[in-house]
Amino acid sequence: MQAKGSKLWASALNDAAPTPFWTDRPERPTPTDPLTTATQADLAVIGGGYSGLWTALLAKERDPGTDVVLVESALCGHAASGRNGGFCAASLTHGLANGMERFPDEIAQLERMGRDNLDDIEDAIRRYGIDCDFERTGEMEVATAPHELEWLQESHEGAVELGYRSELFDAGQVQNMVHSPTYLGGWWDRDGVAMLDPARLAWGLRRACLEAGVRIYEGTPVQRISKSHGGALTLHTPHGEVRAPRVALCTSAFQGPLAKVSRHVVPVYDYALMTEPLTPEQLDSIGWGRHRMGLGDASYRFHYYRLTGDNRILFGGYDAIYHFGGRVSPSLEYNEATFETLSQHFFQTFPQLDGLRFTHRWGGIIDTCGRFCAFFGSAYKGRLVYAAGYTGLGVGATRFGAEVMLDQLYGLDTERTRLRMVRSRPLPLPPEPLRSAGINLTRWSLARADSHQGRRNLWLKAMDATGLGFDS
Ligand SMILES: Cc1cc2nc3c(=O)[nH]c(=O)nc-3n(C[C@H](O)[C@H](O)[C@H](O)COP(=O)(O)OP(=O)(O)OC[C@H]3O[C@@H](n4cnc5c(N)ncnc54)[C@H](O)[C@@H]3O)c2cc1C
């Protein structure tokens, strides 16, 4: 549906700044000085997204005497961690359905640990006084095509079995809560997801790290790692180096200094729009202001959307774009065609918001892997560990991943390190040109499945059989 037959969606984008809304604010911290000397630490962390920041902070919480250095190539939180949708989910497995399918024997345990992890995030935000608009509203998944109703039913049943506060709604009920003519049903997981301001979380964790005594060096890319005498590792950066016996590699989808991580991770671009703040009347017209839960549709190519603290709407997802050879570049964060598609879908979802304008549009990189949830590994005889592959659901799960990495670095045998999810790894993705051919065929097949009652074609069934997939 195109509102009033006009190119409304295109003109709504006219004044949208090509930069993430969340980081485009005056409280953005001033970068620290880069590393310009040779230094030593007990623990070195590479990368200043949530993964690296939680690892550094939790290491200090476990033992305040640990000397921790964190090196970040740009500014902490400049990448995915400062520009995401802000859905902080308890799920460690990219959703309950993916977890039930891949780890049926330990899904109850994973879910319990995921809920505890979300509670711990909420507790840390309070303890450190991080002002990031944390709202534990839950998330409602909506069906916009009849075949998706069955999927919602299955998710609801799985959630009830696990004892969650879960509710299922028919079209009338869900439209009564959030007034979109596109909704045919809804499943609301009331406690398993919180909405938050992603950049303020990253900046708050950065401040907490600094206050705990973590030495942070921004503008400091690690170019190479080498072994030093006595079993330590040395991180080489343009103007200095860090020597440490333990290293956590938290570089997500970026081509980091350890090539073997990239065999399992592909950088995929995901995009989002932010509207101007809604007036009370506009908010009233969509009915969403009462519960404020995050929303996502159940399609394979799904949208996610949420209200901000000042009642803007963030609307993202749908397209997930991989570039040949895993190309990563700031120029790829801007994609006019995807922004127009998102804008068009926004006004189809809420036609009553005709006239609303977008203030920001941006993209960022997701570290997708074949099983859609984090995997863990080590190198240099266990002196370096890494976690990657969170796909599009790392806001909450990276804290759990940080705990796993610290357990592994300190040789601890814990409930976490014994998980099959932690001990197993996804299949490596094939090299180019097979990699992009496979990803593009999968994207095409998923789009086709969405318009063919969710039916998976032979290619998707073959991928299911091997345990490989593509998601955002
Ligand atoms: C548009 C978008 C929307 C998303 N929405 C959601 C959502 O709503 N909910 C959710 O759960 N997840 C979402 N995600 C995913 C989520 O943001 C990520 O899973 C999470 O931020 C990953 O954190 P990270 O620390 O692993 O990675 P990053 O935040 O990418 O951090 C990695 C850091 O490593 C640094 N680095 C890389 N190489 C080097 C090097 N050689 N030396 C030093 N530093 C280096 C980078 O500069 C970067 O700062 C979204 C992602 C995007 C892009």
Tab-separated table of N, CA, C and O in Angstrom, residues 62 92 106 109-110 112-113 371 376-378 385-386 400-425:
chain	number	residue	atom	x	y	z
A	62	ARG	N	35.365	-9.179	39.035
A	62	ARG	CA	35.821	-10.461	39.605
A	62	ARG	C	37.040	-10.249	40.500
A	62	ARG	O	37.163	-10.851	41.542
A	92	LEU	N	19.956	-16.032	24.452
A	92	LEU	CA	21.370	-16.176	24.084
A	92	LEU	C	21.496	-16.850	22.727
A	92	LEU	O	22.605	-17.074	22.247
A	106	GLU	N	19.550	-28.401	25.787
A	106	GLU	CA	19.938	-27.458	26.838
A	106	GLU	C	19.212	-26.120	26.741
A	106	GLU	O	19.620	-25.152	27.379
A	109	GLN	N	18.123	-24.621	30.080
A	109	GLN	CA	19.280	-24.085	30.811
A	109	GLN	C	19.737	-22.760	30.178
A	109	GLN	O	20.003	-21.777	30.888
A	110	LEU	N	19.815	-22.745	28.847
A	110	LEU	CA	20.233	-21.520	28.151
A	110	LEU	C	19.263	-20.380	28.421
A	110	LEU	O	19.671	-19.227	28.609
A	112	ARG	N	17.304	-20.048	31.055
A	112	ARG	CA	17.457	-19.602	32.458
A	112	ARG	C	18.681	-18.687	32.589
A	112	ARG	O	18.625	-17.619	33.192
A	113	MET	N	19.784	-19.114	31.953
A	113	MET	CA	21.004	-18.304	32.055
A	113	MET	C	20.820	-16.961	31.340
A	113	MET	O	21.342	-15.934	31.768
A	371	ARG	N	24.960	-20.257	12.548
A	371	ARG	CA	23.935	-20.733	13.490
A	371	ARG	C	23.246	-19.576	14.210
A	371	ARG	O	22.463	-19.783	15.121
A	376	PHE	N	32.466	-19.579	20.425
A	376	PHE	CA	33.637	-19.228	21.229
A	376	PHE	C	34.833	-20.042	20.756
A	376	PHE	O	34.673	-21.164	20.275
A	377	GLY	N	36.006	-19.483	20.897
A	377	GLY	CA	37.196	-20.220	20.475
A	377	GLY	C	38.431	-19.645	21.139
A	377	GLY	O	38.370	-18.628	21.847
A	378	SER	N	39.565	-20.298	20.900
A	378	SER	CA	40.807	-19.819	21.501
A	378	SER	C	41.962	-19.999	20.523
A	378	SER	O	41.852	-20.706	19.517
A	385	VAL	N	41.292	-15.733	23.809
A	385	VAL	CA	39.964	-16.303	23.540
A	385	VAL	C	39.152	-15.281	22.756
A	385	VAL	O	39.450	-14.075	22.778
A	386	TYR	N	38.137	-15.773	22.079
A	386	TYR	CA	37.267	-14.854	21.338
A	386	TYR	C	35.824	-15.333	21.382
A	386	TYR	O	35.541	-16.516	21.607
A	400	PHE	N	26.901	-12.132	28.510
A	400	PHE	CA	27.085	-13.557	28.797
A	400	PHE	C	28.373	-14.057	28.135
A	400	PHE	O	29.171	-14.780	28.748
A	401	GLY	N	28.598	-13.637	26.888
A	401	GLY	CA	29.813	-14.045	26.170
A	401	GLY	C	31.072	-13.578	26.888
A	401	GLY	O	32.087	-14.279	26.924
A	402	ALA	N	30.994	-12.404	27.503
A	402	ALA	CA	32.151	-11.885	28.248
A	402	ALA	C	32.448	-12.782	29.452
A	402	ALA	O	33.610	-13.086	29.747
A	403	GLU	N	31.393	-13.228	30.127
A	403	GLU	CA	31.589	-14.145	31.279
A	403	GLU	C	32.243	-15.441	30.800
A	403	GLU	O	33.148	-15.966	31.452
A	404	VAL	N	31.780	-15.938	29.658
A	404	VAL	CA	32.353	-17.187	29.121
A	404	VAL	C	33.840	-16.986	28.827
A	404	VAL	O	34.685	-17.813	29.206
A	405	MET	N	34.167	-15.887	28.167
A	405	MET	CA	35.577	-15.651	27.809
A	405	MET	C	36.458	-15.570	29.056
A	405	MET	O	37.565	-16.110	29.074
A	406	LEU	N	35.953	-14.896	30.100
A	406	LEU	CA	36.764	-14.798	31.327
A	406	LEU	C	36.915	-16.165	31.988
A	406	LEU	O	37.998	-16.521	32.447
A	407	ASP	N	35.824	-16.952	32.021
A	407	ASP	CA	35.932	-18.321	32.562
A	407	ASP	C	37.031	-19.079	31.820
A	407	ASP	O	37.873	-19.744	32.429
A	408	GLN	N	36.995	-18.980	30.497
A	408	GLN	CA	37.954	-19.746	29.685
A	408	GLN	C	39.387	-19.251	29.899
A	408	GLN	O	40.314	-20.041	30.043
A	409	LEU	N	39.559	-17.919	29.929
A	409	LEU	CA	40.915	-17.367	30.084
A	409	LEU	C	41.550	-17.760	31.411
A	409	LEU	O	42.762	-17.923	31.507
A	410	TYR	N	40.693	-17.893	32.450
A	410	TYR	CA	41.226	-18.228	33.774
A	410	TYR	C	41.096	-19.723	34.083
A	410	TYR	O	41.253	-20.148	35.226
A	411	GLY	N	40.792	-20.508	33.040
A	411	GLY	CA	40.765	-21.963	33.187
A	411	GLY	C	39.689	-22.475	34.132
A	411	GLY	O	39.871	-23.505	34.789
A	412	LEU	N	38.567	-21.776	34.231
A	412	LEU	CA	37.512	-22.194	35.155
A	412	LEU	C	36.550	-23.170	34.469
A	412	LEU	O	36.169	-22.966	33.317
A	413	ASP	N	36.175	-24.198	35.209
A	413	ASP	CA	35.191	-25.156	34.721
A	413	ASP	C	33.848	-24.730	35.320
A	413	ASP	O	33.600	-24.918	36.514
A	414	THR	N	32.976	-24.131	34.518
A	414	THR	CA	31.722	-23.591	35.045
A	414	THR	C	30.542	-24.154	34.253
A	414	THR	O	30.721	-24.797	33.216
A	415	GLU	N	29.348	-23.868	34.742
A	415	GLU	CA	28.146	-24.287	34.009
A	415	GLU	C	28.176	-23.701	32.594
A	415	GLU	O	27.809	-24.351	31.632
A	416	ARG	N	28.699	-22.473	32.497
A	416	ARG	CA	28.774	-21.827	31.176
A	416	ARG	C	29.714	-22.578	30.244
A	416	ARG	O	29.376	-22.869	29.094
A	417	THR	N	30.932	-22.887	30.742
A	417	THR	CA	31.928	-23.483	29.837
A	417	THR	C	31.564	-24.921	29.455
A	417	THR	O	32.085	-25.453	28.492
A	418	ARG	N	30.645	-25.533	30.227
A	418	ARG	CA	30.257	-26.911	29.910
A	418	ARG	C	29.132	-26.964	28.879
A	418	ARG	O	28.798	-28.035	28.381
A	419	LEU	N	28.529	-25.831	28.552
A	419	LEU	CA	27.403	-25.835	27.598
A	419	LEU	C	27.849	-26.339	26.219
A	419	LEU	O	28.928	-25.985	25.746
A	420	ARG	N	26.984	-27.113	25.592
A	420	ARG	CA	27.292	-27.538	24.218
A	420	ARG	C	27.357	-26.310	23.299
A	420	ARG	O	28.152	-26.238	22.376
A	421	MET	N	26.491	-25.338	23.604
A	421	MET	CA	26.498	-24.103	22.808
A	421	MET	C	27.873	-23.424	22.870
A	421	MET	O	28.317	-22.803	21.907
A	422	VAL	N	28.563	-23.550	23.992
A	422	VAL	CA	29.886	-22.927	24.143
A	422	VAL	C	30.981	-23.812	23.543
A	422	VAL	O	31.928	-23.322	22.931
A	423	ARG	N	30.828	-25.115	23.690
A	423	ARG	CA	31.895	-26.014	23.213
A	423	ARG	C	31.829	-26.282	21.714
A	423	ARG	O	32.821	-26.629	21.098
A	424	SER	N	30.626	-26.138	21.117
A	424	SER	CA	30.510	-26.439	19.684
A	424	SER	C	30.651	-25.153	18.866
A	424	SER	O	30.529	-24.048	19.399
A	425	ARG	N	30.885	-25.340	17.595
A	425	ARG	CA	31.054	-24.169	16.719
A	425	ARG	C	30.220	-24.353	15.466
A	425	ARG	O	29.955	-25.482	15.059
